[in-house]
Coordinates of C-alpha atoms in Angstrom, one line a residue:
Chain A
M1183 CA 124.1 102.0 118.4
G1184 CA 120.5 103.5 118.0
K1185 CA 117.8 104.7 120.2
D1186 CA 114.0 104.1 120.4
I1187 CA 111.5 102.2 118.6
Y1188 CA 110.1 103.8 115.4
V1189 CA 107.1 102.8 113.7
V1190 CA 106.1 103.7 110.0
I1191 CA 102.7 104.8 110.0
E1192 CA 101.0 103.8 106.8
Q1193 CA 98.4 106.2 105.5
R1194 CA 96.3 105.9 102.5
K1195 CA 94.6 109.1 101.2
G1196 CA 95.2 110.6 104.7
R1197 CA 93.6 107.7 106.4
V1198 CA 95.9 105.9 109.0
Q1199 CA 95.7 102.4 108.3
K1200 CA 95.1 100.2 111.5
V1201 CA 98.3 98.1 111.2
G1202 CA 100.4 101.3 112.3
L1203 CA 98.2 101.6 115.4
E1204 CA 98.7 97.9 116.2
L1205 CA 102.4 98.5 115.8
L1206 CA 102.3 101.4 118.2
G1207 CA 100.7 99.2 120.9
E1208 CA 103.4 96.4 120.4
A1209 CA 106.1 99.1 120.2
Q1210 CA 105.0 100.3 123.7
R1211 CA 105.3 96.8 125.2
L1212 CA 108.8 96.5 123.7
A1213 CA 109.8 99.9 124.6
A1214 CA 109.1 99.2 128.2
D1215 CA 111.6 96.2 128.2
L1216 CA 114.2 98.4 126.6
G1217 CA 113.5 101.5 128.6
Q1218 CA 113.2 103.6 125.5
Q1219 CA 110.5 105.6 123.7
V1220 CA 108.1 104.9 120.8
V1221 CA 108.2 107.2 117.8
A1222 CA 105.7 107.3 115.0
V1223 CA 107.0 108.3 111.7
L1224 CA 104.1 109.9 109.8
M1225 CA 104.8 110.5 106.1
G1226 CA 102.4 112.0 103.4
H1227 CA 101.0 115.3 102.2
N1228 CA 98.6 117.4 104.5
V1229 CA 98.6 114.6 107.1
A1230 CA 99.7 116.8 110.2
Q1231 CA 96.2 116.5 111.8
K1232 CA 96.7 112.7 112.1
A1233 CA 99.7 113.2 114.5
Q1234 CA 97.7 113.8 117.7
G1235 CA 95.9 110.5 117.1
L1236 CA 99.0 108.5 116.9
V1237 CA 100.2 110.0 120.4
H1238 CA 96.8 108.8 121.8
S1239 CA 97.5 105.3 120.4
G1240 CA 100.9 105.1 122.0
A1241 CA 103.5 107.2 120.2
D1242 CA 105.6 109.3 122.7
R1243 CA 106.7 111.5 119.7
V1244 CA 105.9 111.9 116.1
I1245 CA 108.2 112.6 113.2
L1246 CA 106.3 114.3 110.5
V1247 CA 107.6 114.5 106.9
D1248 CA 104.7 116.4 105.1
D1249 CA 105.5 117.1 101.3
P1250 CA 103.6 117.1 98.0
M1251 CA 106.1 114.5 96.8
L1252 CA 104.6 112.1 99.3
E1253 CA 100.9 112.7 98.1
T1254 CA 100.6 109.2 96.7
Y1255 CA 102.7 106.2 97.7
V1256 CA 105.6 105.9 95.4
T1257 CA 108.7 104.0 96.3
E1258 CA 111.5 106.4 95.8
P1259 CA 110.3 109.5 97.5
Y1260 CA 109.0 107.7 100.5
A1261 CA 112.4 105.6 100.6
R1262 CA 114.2 109.1 100.6
A1263 CA 112.2 110.5 103.3
L1264 CA 112.5 107.4 105.6
T1265 CA 116.2 107.3 104.9
A1266 CA 116.5 111.0 106.0
V1267 CA 114.6 110.1 109.2
I1268 CA 117.1 107.1 109.9
E1269 CA 120.0 109.2 109.2
K1270 CA 118.9 112.0 111.4
F1271 CA 117.6 110.0 114.4
D1272 CA 119.4 106.7 114.3
P1273 CA 116.7 104.4 115.3
E1274 CA 117.2 101.2 117.2
I1275 CA 114.3 99.5 115.8
L1276 CA 112.1 100.4 112.7
L1277 CA 108.8 98.6 112.4
F1278 CA 106.5 98.4 109.3
G1279 CA 103.1 97.0 108.5
A1280 CA 103.6 93.9 106.1
T1281 CA 101.4 95.4 103.6
S1282 CA 101.8 95.9 99.9
I1283 CA 103.3 99.3 100.8
G1284 CA 105.4 98.2 103.8
R1285 CA 106.8 95.2 102.0
D1286 CA 107.9 97.5 99.0
L1287 CA 109.5 100.3 101.1
A1288 CA 111.2 98.4 103.9
P1289 CA 113.4 96.2 101.7
R1290 CA 114.5 99.2 99.7
V1291 CA 115.4 101.2 102.8
A1292 CA 117.0 98.3 104.5
A1293 CA 119.4 97.9 101.5
R1294 CA 120.0 101.6 101.3
V1295 CA 121.1 102.0 104.9
H1296 CA 122.7 98.5 104.9
T1297 CA 120.9 96.6 107.7
G1298 CA 118.7 93.5 108.1
L1299 CA 115.0 93.3 107.8
T1300 CA 112.8 90.4 108.7
A1301 CA 109.6 90.0 106.8
D1302 CA 106.0 89.3 108.1
C1303 CA 106.8 88.7 111.7
T1304 CA 104.3 87.3 113.9
A1305 CA 105.9 87.8 117.2
L1306 CA 108.5 90.4 118.5
E1307 CA 110.3 90.0 121.8
I1308 CA 113.2 91.8 123.5
D1309 CA 116.1 89.3 124.4
P1310 CA 116.5 89.9 128.2
E1311 CA 120.5 89.8 128.1
E1312 CA 121.5 91.2 124.7
K1313 CA 118.6 93.7 124.4
L1314 CA 118.3 92.4 120.7
L1315 CA 114.9 92.3 119.0
L1316 CA 113.9 88.7 118.5
M1317 CA 111.8 88.5 115.4
T1318 CA 109.8 85.4 114.7
R1319 CA 108.1 84.6 111.5
P1320 CA 106.7 81.6 109.7
A1321 CA 108.7 80.0 106.9
F1322 CA 108.2 77.1 104.4
G1323 CA 104.6 78.0 103.9
G1324 CA 103.9 78.1 107.7
N1325 CA 105.5 74.6 108.2
L1326 CA 108.3 76.0 110.4
M1327 CA 108.8 79.0 112.7
A1328 CA 112.2 80.9 112.7
T1329 CA 113.5 83.4 115.2
I1330 CA 115.8 86.0 113.7
V1331 CA 118.1 88.8 115.0
C1332 CA 120.1 91.6 113.3
R1333 CA 123.1 91.8 115.6
D1334 CA 125.6 94.2 113.9
Y1335 CA 123.5 96.7 112.0
R1336 CA 120.8 99.3 112.9
P1337 CA 118.1 99.8 112.8
Q1338 CA 116.7 96.3 113.3
M1339 CA 113.9 96.4 110.8
A1340 CA 110.7 94.1 110.6
T1341 CA 107.6 94.2 109.0
V1342 CA 104.7 92.6 110.8
R1343 CA 101.6 91.2 109.5
P1344 CA 98.3 93.3 109.9
G1345 CA 96.0 91.7 112.6
V1346 CA 98.7 90.2 114.5
M1347 CA 99.5 92.8 117.2
K1348 CA 96.9 94.4 119.5
R1349 CA 96.4 98.1 119.4
L1350 CA 96.0 100.1 122.6
E1351 CA 92.8 101.9 123.7
P1352 CA 93.2 105.5 122.5
D1353 CA 94.0 107.7 125.5
A1354 CA 93.2 111.4 124.7
A1355 CA 95.2 112.4 128.0
R1356 CA 98.4 111.2 126.4
T1357 CA 100.8 114.0 125.2
G1358 CA 103.8 114.0 122.9
A1359 CA 105.7 116.3 120.8
V1360 CA 105.3 116.4 116.9
E1361 CA 108.6 117.2 115.1
K1362 CA 108.6 118.3 111.5
L1363 CA 111.4 117.1 109.3
E1364 CA 112.0 118.9 106.0
V1365 CA 113.4 116.7 103.3
A1366 CA 115.2 118.2 100.3
F1367 CA 113.4 116.3 97.6
T1368 CA 114.7 116.9 94.0
P1369 CA 112.4 116.3 90.8
A1370 CA 114.7 113.2 90.0
D1371 CA 113.2 111.4 93.2
M1372 CA 110.0 111.0 91.3
N1373 CA 111.7 108.2 89.2
V1374 CA 108.4 106.8 88.0
K1375 CA 105.2 108.3 87.0
V1376 CA 101.9 107.3 88.3
Q1377 CA 99.6 107.6 85.2
Q1378 CA 96.5 106.6 86.9
V1379 CA 95.1 105.4 90.4
C1380 CA 92.1 103.2 90.2
Q1381 CA 90.0 102.3 93.4
H1382 CA 88.8 98.7 93.2
E1383 CA 85.0 98.6 92.2
G1384 CA 82.6 98.2 95.0
K1385 CA 83.6 98.1 98.6
A1386 CA 86.4 95.9 99.4
V1387 CA 85.7 93.1 101.7
D1388 CA 87.5 93.4 105.0
I1389 CA 87.6 90.0 106.5
T1390 CA 90.1 91.0 109.1
A1391 CA 87.3 93.2 110.7
A1392 CA 84.6 90.5 110.8
K1393 CA 83.7 89.0 114.0
V1394 CA 82.5 85.9 112.5
L1395 CA 84.1 84.2 109.4
V1396 CA 82.7 81.2 107.6
A1397 CA 85.4 79.6 105.6
G1398 CA 85.2 77.4 102.8
G1399 CA 88.1 75.0 101.7
R1400 CA 88.5 72.4 98.9
G1401 CA 85.4 70.8 100.3
V1402 CA 83.2 73.4 98.6
G1403 CA 84.1 72.0 95.2
G1404 CA 83.7 75.0 93.0
P1405 CA 82.5 78.6 92.7
D1406 CA 78.9 77.8 93.3
G1407 CA 79.8 76.0 96.5
Y1408 CA 80.3 79.3 98.5
A1409 CA 76.5 80.4 98.2
P1410 CA 75.4 78.3 101.3
L1411 CA 78.3 79.7 103.2
H1412 CA 77.3 83.2 102.4
A1413 CA 73.8 82.3 103.5
L1414 CA 75.3 81.1 106.8
A1415 CA 77.7 84.0 107.2
A1416 CA 74.7 86.5 106.8
E1417 CA 72.9 84.7 109.4
L1418 CA 75.7 85.1 111.8
S1419 CA 76.3 88.7 110.8
G1420 CA 79.8 87.5 109.4
E1421 CA 81.8 87.3 106.3
V1422 CA 82.8 84.4 103.9
A1423 CA 86.6 83.6 103.9
A1424 CA 88.5 81.3 101.7
T1425 CA 91.6 79.0 101.4
R1426 CA 94.3 79.1 98.8
I1427 CA 92.8 76.4 96.7
G1428 CA 89.6 78.5 96.2
V1429 CA 91.5 81.5 95.3
D1430 CA 94.1 79.8 93.1
S1431 CA 91.3 78.0 91.3
G1432 CA 89.4 81.3 90.5
W1433 CA 86.4 80.2 92.7
I1434 CA 86.5 83.3 94.9
E1435 CA 88.1 86.6 95.2
K1436 CA 91.7 87.1 96.6
D1437 CA 90.5 89.5 99.2
R1438 CA 88.9 86.7 101.2
Q1439 CA 91.9 84.4 101.4
V1440 CA 93.2 83.5 105.0
G1441 CA 96.7 82.1 105.4
Q1442 CA 100.4 82.6 104.9
T1443 CA 99.9 84.2 101.5
G1444 CA 96.5 85.7 102.4
K1445 CA 95.2 87.5 105.5
T1446 CA 95.7 87.0 109.3
V1447 CA 92.3 87.0 111.2
R1448 CA 91.3 86.7 114.6
P1449 CA 87.5 86.6 114.8
Q1450 CA 85.3 85.6 117.7
L1451 CA 84.2 82.5 115.6
Y1452 CA 86.0 80.9 112.7
M1453 CA 83.8 78.3 111.1
A1454 CA 86.0 76.0 108.8
C1455 CA 83.8 74.2 106.3
G1456 CA 85.6 71.6 104.2
V1457 CA 88.9 73.2 105.1
S1458 CA 91.6 70.6 105.7
G1459 CA 93.8 72.8 107.8
A1460 CA 97.0 73.0 105.7
L1461 CA 99.7 74.7 108.0
Q1462 CA 99.7 77.6 105.6
H1463 CA 96.0 78.3 106.0
V1464 CA 96.1 77.6 109.8
A1465 CA 99.1 80.4 110.2
G1466 CA 96.2 82.8 109.2
M1467 CA 93.5 81.8 111.7
E1468 CA 94.9 80.0 114.6
E1469 CA 94.3 83.0 116.9
S1470 CA 90.5 82.8 116.4
D1471 CA 88.9 82.8 119.6
F1472 CA 86.7 79.8 118.7
I1473 CA 87.1 77.4 115.8
I1474 CA 84.3 75.1 114.7
A1475 CA 85.3 72.6 111.9
I1476 CA 83.1 70.7 109.6
N1477 CA 84.8 68.1 107.6
R1478 CA 84.1 64.6 106.1
D1479 CA 87.5 63.5 107.0
E1480 CA 87.9 63.0 110.7
N1481 CA 91.5 62.9 110.3
A1482 CA 91.9 66.2 108.6
P1483 CA 94.4 68.4 110.6
I1484 CA 91.8 71.0 111.2
M1485 CA 89.7 68.7 113.3
A1486 CA 92.7 68.3 115.7
M1487 CA 92.9 72.1 116.4
A1488 CA 89.2 73.0 116.3
D1489 CA 87.5 73.7 119.5
L1490 CA 84.5 71.9 118.1
A1491 CA 85.1 69.4 115.3
V1492 CA 82.1 67.9 113.5
V1493 CA 82.5 65.1 111.3
G1494 CA 80.1 65.6 108.3
D1495 CA 79.3 66.8 105.0
L1496 CA 79.2 70.6 104.6
N1497 CA 77.0 70.5 101.6
T1498 CA 74.1 69.1 103.8
M1499 CA 75.2 70.3 107.2
V1500 CA 75.6 74.1 106.3
P1501 CA 72.0 74.6 104.9
K1502 CA 70.6 72.8 107.8
L1503 CA 72.7 74.8 110.3
T1504 CA 71.5 78.0 108.7
R1505 CA 68.0 77.0 109.0
A1506 CA 68.4 75.8 112.5
I1507 CA 69.9 79.2 113.5
Q1508 CA 67.0 81.1 111.9
Q1509 CA 64.6 78.9 113.9
H1510 CA 66.7 79.5 117.0
K1511 CA 66.5 83.2 116.5
A1512 CA 62.8 83.1 115.9
Q1513 CA 62.2 81.2 119.0
K1514 CA 64.4 83.6 121.1
A1515 CA 62.4 86.5 119.6
Q1516 CA 59.1 85.1 120.9
D1517 CA 60.6 84.1 124.4
Chain B
M743 CA 115.5 94.9 74.6
K744 CA 117.4 92.7 77.0
I745 CA 115.4 91.4 79.7
A746 CA 116.7 89.5 82.8
V747 CA 114.4 87.2 84.9
C748 CA 115.6 86.3 88.4
I749 CA 114.3 83.0 89.5
K750 CA 114.8 80.7 92.6
Q751 CA 114.4 77.0 92.8
V752 CA 112.2 76.1 95.9
P753 CA 110.9 73.0 97.5
D754 CA 107.2 72.7 96.8
T755 CA 106.1 73.8 100.2
T756 CA 102.7 72.5 99.8
E757 CA 104.4 68.9 99.9
V758 CA 106.5 69.7 102.8
R759 CA 105.5 67.9 106.1
L760 CA 106.8 67.9 109.7
D761 CA 108.4 64.8 111.2
P762 CA 106.0 64.5 114.3
K763 CA 108.9 62.9 116.3
T764 CA 111.6 65.2 115.6
N765 CA 109.6 68.3 114.5
T766 CA 111.9 68.9 111.7
L767 CA 111.0 69.3 108.1
I768 CA 110.9 66.2 105.9
R769 CA 112.4 67.4 102.7
D770 CA 113.3 64.0 101.3
G771 CA 111.2 63.2 98.2
V772 CA 109.8 67.0 98.1
P773 CA 110.0 68.0 94.6
S774 CA 112.0 71.2 93.7
I775 CA 110.1 73.6 91.4
I776 CA 110.6 77.1 89.9
N777 CA 109.2 79.4 92.4
P778 CA 105.5 80.1 91.2
D779 CA 105.8 84.0 91.3
D780 CA 109.3 83.4 89.4
K781 CA 107.7 81.4 86.7
A782 CA 105.1 84.2 86.2
A783 CA 107.9 86.4 85.8
L784 CA 109.5 84.3 83.1
E785 CA 106.0 84.2 81.3
A786 CA 105.9 88.0 81.6
A787 CA 109.1 88.4 79.9
L788 CA 108.5 85.8 77.2
R789 CA 105.2 87.6 76.3
I790 CA 107.3 90.8 75.7
K791 CA 109.7 88.7 73.7
D792 CA 106.7 87.4 71.6
G793 CA 105.3 90.9 71.2
A794 CA 108.0 93.7 70.9
G795 CA 110.9 91.2 70.6
A796 CA 113.5 90.8 73.3
S797 CA 116.3 88.5 74.5
V798 CA 115.5 86.8 77.8
T799 CA 118.1 85.7 80.3
A800 CA 117.1 83.6 83.3
I801 CA 119.3 84.0 86.2
C802 CA 119.4 81.7 89.3
M803 CA 121.3 81.7 92.5
G804 CA 121.6 78.4 94.2
P805 CA 123.3 75.0 94.5
P806 CA 124.8 73.2 91.3
Q807 CA 121.5 71.2 91.0
A808 CA 119.4 74.5 90.5
D809 CA 120.5 74.1 86.9
V810 CA 117.4 72.1 86.4
A811 CA 115.2 75.3 87.0
L812 CA 117.2 77.2 84.4
R813 CA 116.8 74.3 81.9
E814 CA 112.9 74.6 82.5
A815 CA 113.3 78.2 81.9
L816 CA 115.2 77.6 78.5
A817 CA 112.7 75.0 77.6
M818 CA 109.9 77.6 78.0
G819 CA 111.7 79.8 75.5
C820 CA 114.4 82.0 77.3
D821 CA 117.4 82.7 75.3
N822 CA 120.1 82.4 77.9
A823 CA 120.5 80.9 81.3
I824 CA 123.1 81.8 84.1
L825 CA 123.6 79.9 87.3
L826 CA 125.3 81.8 90.3
S827 CA 126.7 79.3 92.4
A828 CA 129.6 79.3 94.9
R829 CA 130.4 78.2 98.4
E830 CA 130.9 81.9 99.4
F831 CA 127.2 82.6 98.3
G832 CA 125.8 79.9 100.8
G833 CA 123.7 81.1 103.7
S834 CA 122.8 84.5 102.2
D835 CA 120.0 86.4 103.6
T836 CA 118.0 88.7 101.3
Y837 CA 120.5 91.7 101.6
A838 CA 123.4 89.3 100.6
T839 CA 121.4 87.6 98.0
A840 CA 120.5 90.9 96.4
T841 CA 124.2 92.0 96.5
I842 CA 125.1 88.9 94.5
L843 CA 122.4 89.0 92.0
A844 CA 123.0 92.9 91.5
A845 CA 126.7 92.2 90.8
A846 CA 125.9 89.7 88.1
L847 CA 123.2 91.8 86.7
K848 CA 125.5 94.7 86.2
K849 CA 127.5 92.6 83.9
G850 CA 124.7 92.1 81.6
D851 CA 123.4 95.8 80.9
Y852 CA 119.8 94.8 80.9
D853 CA 116.9 97.1 80.2
L854 CA 114.4 95.4 82.2
I855 CA 114.8 92.9 85.1
I856 CA 111.8 90.9 86.1
A857 CA 111.6 88.8 89.4
G858 CA 108.8 87.0 91.1
R859 CA 107.2 89.1 94.1
Q860 CA 108.3 86.5 96.7
A861 CA 109.2 82.9 97.1
I862 CA 107.1 80.3 98.7
D863 CA 110.0 78.9 100.9
G864 CA 110.8 82.3 102.5
D865 CA 107.9 84.5 101.6
T866 CA 109.9 87.8 102.2
A867 CA 109.2 89.6 98.8
Q868 CA 112.5 91.6 99.7
V869 CA 115.0 90.3 97.2
G870 CA 113.6 92.2 94.1
P871 CA 113.4 95.6 95.8
Q872 CA 116.8 95.1 97.2
V873 CA 118.4 94.1 93.9
A874 CA 116.8 97.4 92.5
E875 CA 118.4 99.3 95.3
R876 CA 121.8 97.8 94.8
L877 CA 121.5 98.6 91.0
G878 CA 120.2 102.0 91.7
I879 CA 117.2 101.5 89.5
P880 CA 113.5 102.2 90.0
Q881 CA 111.4 99.1 91.3
I882 CA 107.8 98.4 90.6
S883 CA 106.5 95.5 92.9
Y884 CA 103.3 93.4 92.9
A885 CA 102.7 93.7 89.3
E886 CA 99.7 92.2 87.8
E887 CA 100.5 93.2 84.1
I888 CA 103.6 94.6 82.3
R889 CA 103.2 96.4 79.0
A890 CA 106.5 97.0 77.2
E891 CA 107.1 100.3 75.3
A892 CA 110.0 101.4 73.5
D893 CA 112.0 103.1 76.2
G894 CA 110.2 101.7 79.3
V895 CA 107.2 99.8 80.7
V896 CA 103.8 100.5 82.0
V897 CA 102.8 98.3 85.0
K898 CA 99.5 97.5 86.6
R899 CA 100.6 97.7 90.3
Q900 CA 98.3 96.0 92.7
Y901 CA 97.5 97.4 96.2
E902 CA 95.0 96.1 98.8
D903 CA 92.3 98.6 98.0
C904 CA 93.3 99.9 94.5
Y905 CA 95.7 99.6 91.7
H906 CA 98.1 102.1 90.1
L907 CA 99.2 102.2 86.4
I908 CA 102.9 103.2 86.7
E909 CA 105.3 104.2 84.0
A910 CA 108.9 103.5 84.4
K911 CA 111.8 104.3 82.0
F912 CA 114.5 101.6 81.4
P913 CA 116.4 100.3 83.3
C914 CA 114.0 99.2 85.9
L915 CA 113.0 96.3 87.9
V916 CA 109.5 94.8 88.2
T917 CA 108.3 92.1 90.5
V918 CA 105.3 90.2 89.5
L919 CA 102.4 88.1 91.1
A920 CA 101.8 84.5 90.2
E921 CA 98.2 85.1 89.7
A922 CA 99.2 87.8 87.1
V923 CA 99.9 85.3 84.1
Q924 CA 99.4 81.6 83.4
P925 CA 103.1 80.2 82.6
R926 CA 103.3 78.5 79.4
H927 CA 104.3 74.8 79.2
M928 CA 107.9 73.7 78.0
T929 CA 107.9 72.7 74.5
V930 CA 109.2 69.2 73.5
R931 CA 111.9 70.6 71.4
G932 CA 112.7 73.1 73.8
T933 CA 113.0 70.6 76.5
V934 CA 115.4 68.4 74.5
E935 CA 117.6 71.4 73.5
A936 CA 117.6 72.7 77.2
Y937 CA 118.9 69.5 78.6
A938 CA 121.5 69.5 76.2
A939 CA 122.5 72.9 76.8
D940 CA 125.6 74.2 78.6
I941 CA 124.7 76.4 81.4
P942 CA 127.4 78.9 82.5
V943 CA 128.2 79.1 86.0
L944 CA 129.4 82.2 87.7
G945 CA 131.2 81.9 90.9
F946 CA 132.7 84.3 93.5
E947 CA 135.8 84.7 91.4
D948 CA 133.8 85.8 88.3
L949 CA 131.9 88.4 90.3
K950 CA 134.5 89.5 92.7
D951 CA 135.4 92.9 91.1
G952 CA 131.7 94.1 91.8
L953 CA 131.2 92.2 95.1
N954 CA 132.4 93.1 98.6
P955 CA 133.1 89.7 100.1
D956 CA 132.2 91.2 103.6
W957 CA 128.6 91.7 102.3
I958 CA 127.7 88.1 101.0
G959 CA 127.0 84.6 102.5
L960 CA 126.3 83.7 105.9
K961 CA 129.0 86.0 107.4
G962 CA 127.8 88.9 105.2
S963 CA 124.1 88.6 106.0
P964 CA 122.8 91.3 108.4
T965 CA 120.1 88.8 109.6
N966 CA 120.7 85.3 111.2
V967 CA 118.3 82.7 112.1
V968 CA 119.0 81.9 115.8
K969 CA 116.2 79.4 116.3
S970 CA 113.7 77.4 114.4
F971 CA 110.9 75.3 115.7
A972 CA 107.7 73.7 114.9
K973 CA 104.6 75.6 115.5
Q974 CA 102.6 74.7 118.6
L975 CA 99.2 73.8 117.5
K976 CA 96.2 74.4 119.7
G977 CA 95.1 71.2 121.5
Q978 CA 92.2 68.9 120.6
G979 CA 88.7 70.4 121.3
I980 CA 85.4 68.6 121.4
R981 CA 85.0 66.2 118.7
L982 CA 81.4 65.0 117.4
A983 CA 81.2 62.0 115.3
G984 CA 78.6 59.4 114.8
L985 CA 75.8 61.8 115.6
S986 CA 73.0 62.3 113.1
E987 CA 73.2 65.5 111.2
D988 CA 70.2 67.0 113.1
E989 CA 72.0 66.1 116.3
A990 CA 75.3 67.6 115.3
V991 CA 73.5 70.9 113.9
N992 CA 71.9 71.3 117.3
T993 CA 75.0 71.0 119.2
I994 CA 76.6 73.7 117.1
V995 CA 73.5 76.0 117.5
Q996 CA 73.7 75.4 121.3
K997 CA 77.4 76.4 121.3
L998 CA 76.8 79.4 119.1
D999 CA 74.1 80.5 121.7
E1000 CA 76.5 80.0 124.5
L1001 CA 79.2 82.1 122.8
C1002 CA 76.4 84.8 122.4
I1003 CA 76.8 84.8 118.6
I1004 CA 73.3 84.2 118.1

């Protein structure tokens, strides 16, 4: 059987993605239950200088695979590198961020080494008796939670949604070894050709980093309905979020979607305007510190879970609220 | 060019409700549909057929009644449909499902395999890449656009912060996003023909040459569900109703002030 909890650290252009750090924090918690170590797997090209930061964020050791083949993410070279890590070190558990990279790489590798993989987990625990990893995830569009185990194969593999786990405060006093692994790539490993890499224009909105989110649901009625929400969000130094209906209808960009097929957020304040509270949406925002709902329908599910539920029409309430906040701020500035 | 499209029949999860007494899914009366990402995969394949020309085969693993999904695929314009159905296949996780699909796909010698990125009932996005691995061919997932060329495809592959244009030679597998293309409707003539069509069913015996029986079905699945439960929703907070809008707005402002947000 395997040993230690390995975390695949996702980096893009040499920048470590925060989900990897969140997973190091979670892995530390699980490792304490297992009496094992946390190992970060850092793959890329010219990324060695990132290893120390991983130790500070919870890695007891770092395995570094540094090669020009890993400059840009391509499935096969990364799958080959990670398979080499698994074959050499025999991890007990292997965790990935459930990003568009993690969800591409993890299934490929799980099939290659013949083990189980659980997607998009929202909770991980160690079973106290069998010491198995209990992987819990939403299913049926967030209607049901399922706990899944991988009893007979190793590593036990899971992808975990960004924003769900908590990272540790970096501790510069932490120390850990960095071990370099050479992988014998062949040119045939580059089995597709990346012709072009295009960054999205403008600055991508990162709703997962916002402290305040003003979310609009079906009740906004159309693409123009988000303008008052933007004004309110600006007043609260927050961002606008959306539900699936707005994104699927083409009213607003996909970056802002919260829920099972969107992002998981846990802001200080989530203000749900004209959002019914479908379970697939709630799955992405229920961990918010404080939830205010404004909805005409007092029986909408969101009203039963909001910390403050206001029965009313967002089209008149939101502009009034924006003005009231401006006045409140002006008043405070005078006091 | 030979294209295979892997589709799954799923319950329309937007219609699924929980029974508040038993905390179990109410699936009665919930319509079954072609998984939305898979329907986009069908459309992507049919566009290649319309352009460069191709034969398109829809493949679905599921119970006998999943033939409805395949008939819909035929009615959209697919040339062939194959149902993979057997008791031995039941309870398969993504690894086992991919093993079965790959065994069936191997028989067809396809140039291009297209699948949806993920299904709305499981949301794993794992079967496509795992089929590609079982077949030993390149995968490109999260496709927004597929352009077919003589000996391969060029795919616009979506990431959170960017996209890549990726070129892959045949044979290869691409998984597509529902938002990539708007699926066409079934034609009337196609529907009539599709409902009369004989859909071949491949069972365990038909695939067993390429299939390790220990790697499929519930027993061959590396992962097992040990528990399922309804999510605990947060309890009820304060509810304001019957106030004037100004009163309600004032209450919100006070709360925001208390929370030190303004």
